[in-house]
PDB file of C-alpha atoms in Angstrom:
ATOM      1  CA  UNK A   1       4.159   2.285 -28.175  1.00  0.00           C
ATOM      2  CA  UNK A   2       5.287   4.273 -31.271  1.00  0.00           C
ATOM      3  CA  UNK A   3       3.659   1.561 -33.480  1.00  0.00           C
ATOM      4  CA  UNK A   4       0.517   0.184 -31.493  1.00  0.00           C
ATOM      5  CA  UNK A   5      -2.633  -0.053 -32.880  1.00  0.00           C
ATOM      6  CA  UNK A   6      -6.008   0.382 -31.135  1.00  0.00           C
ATOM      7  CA  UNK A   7      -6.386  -3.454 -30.027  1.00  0.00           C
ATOM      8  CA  UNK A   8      -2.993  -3.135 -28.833  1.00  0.00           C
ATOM      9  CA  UNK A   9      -4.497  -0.317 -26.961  1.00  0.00           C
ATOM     10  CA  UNK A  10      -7.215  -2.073 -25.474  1.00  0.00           C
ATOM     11  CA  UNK A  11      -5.278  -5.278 -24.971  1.00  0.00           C
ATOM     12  CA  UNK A  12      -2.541  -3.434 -22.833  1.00  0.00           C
ATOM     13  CA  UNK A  13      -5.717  -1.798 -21.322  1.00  0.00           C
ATOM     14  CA  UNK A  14      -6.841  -5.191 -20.113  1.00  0.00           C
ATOM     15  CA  UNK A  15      -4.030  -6.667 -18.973  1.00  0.00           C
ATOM     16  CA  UNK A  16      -3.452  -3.661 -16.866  1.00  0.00           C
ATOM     17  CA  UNK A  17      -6.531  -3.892 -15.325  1.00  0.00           C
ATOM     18  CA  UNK A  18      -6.387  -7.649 -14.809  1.00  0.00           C
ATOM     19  CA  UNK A  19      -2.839  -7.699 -13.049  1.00  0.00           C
ATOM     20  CA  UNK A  20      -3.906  -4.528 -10.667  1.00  0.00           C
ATOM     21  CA  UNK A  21      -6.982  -6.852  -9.511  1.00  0.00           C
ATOM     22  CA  UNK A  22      -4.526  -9.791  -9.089  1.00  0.00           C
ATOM     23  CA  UNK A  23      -2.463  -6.849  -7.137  1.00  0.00           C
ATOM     24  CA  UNK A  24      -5.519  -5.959  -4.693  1.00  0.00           C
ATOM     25  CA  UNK A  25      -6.395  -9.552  -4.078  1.00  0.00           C
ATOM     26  CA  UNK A  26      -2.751 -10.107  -2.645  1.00  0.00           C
ATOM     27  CA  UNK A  27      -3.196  -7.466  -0.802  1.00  0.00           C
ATOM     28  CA  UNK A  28      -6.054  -8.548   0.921  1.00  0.00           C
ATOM     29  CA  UNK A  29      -4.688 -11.626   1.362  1.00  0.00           C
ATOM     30  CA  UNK A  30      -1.769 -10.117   3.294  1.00  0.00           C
ATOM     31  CA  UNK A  31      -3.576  -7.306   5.291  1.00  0.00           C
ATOM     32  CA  UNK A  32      -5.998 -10.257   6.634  1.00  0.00           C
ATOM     33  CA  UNK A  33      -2.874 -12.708   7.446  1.00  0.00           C
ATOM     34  CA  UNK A  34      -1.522  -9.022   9.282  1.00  0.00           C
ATOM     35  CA  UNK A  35      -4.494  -8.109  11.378  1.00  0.00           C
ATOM     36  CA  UNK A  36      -5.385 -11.796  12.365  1.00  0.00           C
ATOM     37  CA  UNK A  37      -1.143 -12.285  13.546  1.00  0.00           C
ATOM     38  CA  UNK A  38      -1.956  -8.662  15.040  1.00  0.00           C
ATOM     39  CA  UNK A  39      -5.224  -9.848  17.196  1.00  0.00           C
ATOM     40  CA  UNK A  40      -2.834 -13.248  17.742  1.00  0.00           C
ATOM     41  CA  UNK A  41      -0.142 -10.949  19.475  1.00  0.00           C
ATOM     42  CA  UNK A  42      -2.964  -9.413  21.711  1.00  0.00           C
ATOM     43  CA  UNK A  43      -4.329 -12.986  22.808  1.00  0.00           C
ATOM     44  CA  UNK A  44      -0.698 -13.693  23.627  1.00  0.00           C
ATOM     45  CA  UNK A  45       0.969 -11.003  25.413  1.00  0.00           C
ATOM     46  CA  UNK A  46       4.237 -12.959  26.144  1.00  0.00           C
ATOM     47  CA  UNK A  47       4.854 -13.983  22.709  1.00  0.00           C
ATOM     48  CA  UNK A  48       7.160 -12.070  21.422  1.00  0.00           C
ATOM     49  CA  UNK A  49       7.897 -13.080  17.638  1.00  0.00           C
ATOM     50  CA  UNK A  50       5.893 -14.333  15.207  1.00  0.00           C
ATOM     51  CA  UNK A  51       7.905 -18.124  14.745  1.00  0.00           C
ATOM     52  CA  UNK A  52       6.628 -18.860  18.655  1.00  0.00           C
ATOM     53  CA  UNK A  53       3.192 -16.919  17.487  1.00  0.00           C
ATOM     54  CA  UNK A  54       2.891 -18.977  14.248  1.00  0.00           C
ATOM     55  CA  UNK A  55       3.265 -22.725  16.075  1.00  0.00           C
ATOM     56  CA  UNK A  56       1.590 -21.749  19.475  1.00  0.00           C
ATOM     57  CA  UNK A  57      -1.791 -19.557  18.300  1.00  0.00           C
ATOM     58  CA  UNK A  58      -1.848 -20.955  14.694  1.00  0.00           C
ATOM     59  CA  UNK A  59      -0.225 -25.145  15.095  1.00  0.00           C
ATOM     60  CA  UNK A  60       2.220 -24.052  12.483  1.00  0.00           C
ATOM     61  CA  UNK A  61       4.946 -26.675  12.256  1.00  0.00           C
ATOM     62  CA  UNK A  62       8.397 -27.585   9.779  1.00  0.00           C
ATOM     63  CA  UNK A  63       6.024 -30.209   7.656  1.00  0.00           C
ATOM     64  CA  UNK A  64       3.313 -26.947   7.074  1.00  0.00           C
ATOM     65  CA  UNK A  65       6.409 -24.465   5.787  1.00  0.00           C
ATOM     66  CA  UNK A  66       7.661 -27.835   3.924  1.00  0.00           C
ATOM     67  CA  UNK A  67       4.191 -28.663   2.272  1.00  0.00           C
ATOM     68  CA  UNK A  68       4.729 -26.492  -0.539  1.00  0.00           C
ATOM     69  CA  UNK A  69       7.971 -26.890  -1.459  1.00  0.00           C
ATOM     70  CA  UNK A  70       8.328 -28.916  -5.135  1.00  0.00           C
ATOM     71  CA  UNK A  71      10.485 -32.088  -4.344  1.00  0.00           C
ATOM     72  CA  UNK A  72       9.883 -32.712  -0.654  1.00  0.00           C
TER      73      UNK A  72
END
């Protein structure tokens, strides 16, 4: 950063703050997909991992993991 100049500044300033709000969204993406497996394991007592959890409380199947994937 020897050589930057003030809009390289503000530019790195901006990105920074741009990726750490990309940062918090994914994380509150993952703590809601957490606590809504967590009340799933409490609805479900004698589940026991979250595969069985996934395709009994939440009709997750092979085709839904599949969906996604380029070329299938």
């Amino acid at each position: 950063m020897d050589r930057a100049t003030d809009s390289d500044v503000l530019q790195w300033s901006r990105l920074s703050r741009r990726n750490r709000a990309r940062v918090d969204e994914a994380d509150s993406e993952i703590q809601d997909y957490a606590d809504l497996r967590a009340d799933a394991f409490r609805a479900y007592p004698d589940i026991v991992y979250l595969g069985e959890l996934e395709r009994v409380a939440f009709d997750w199947t092979e085709a839904d993991g599949q969906a996604h994937l380029p070329g299938l």
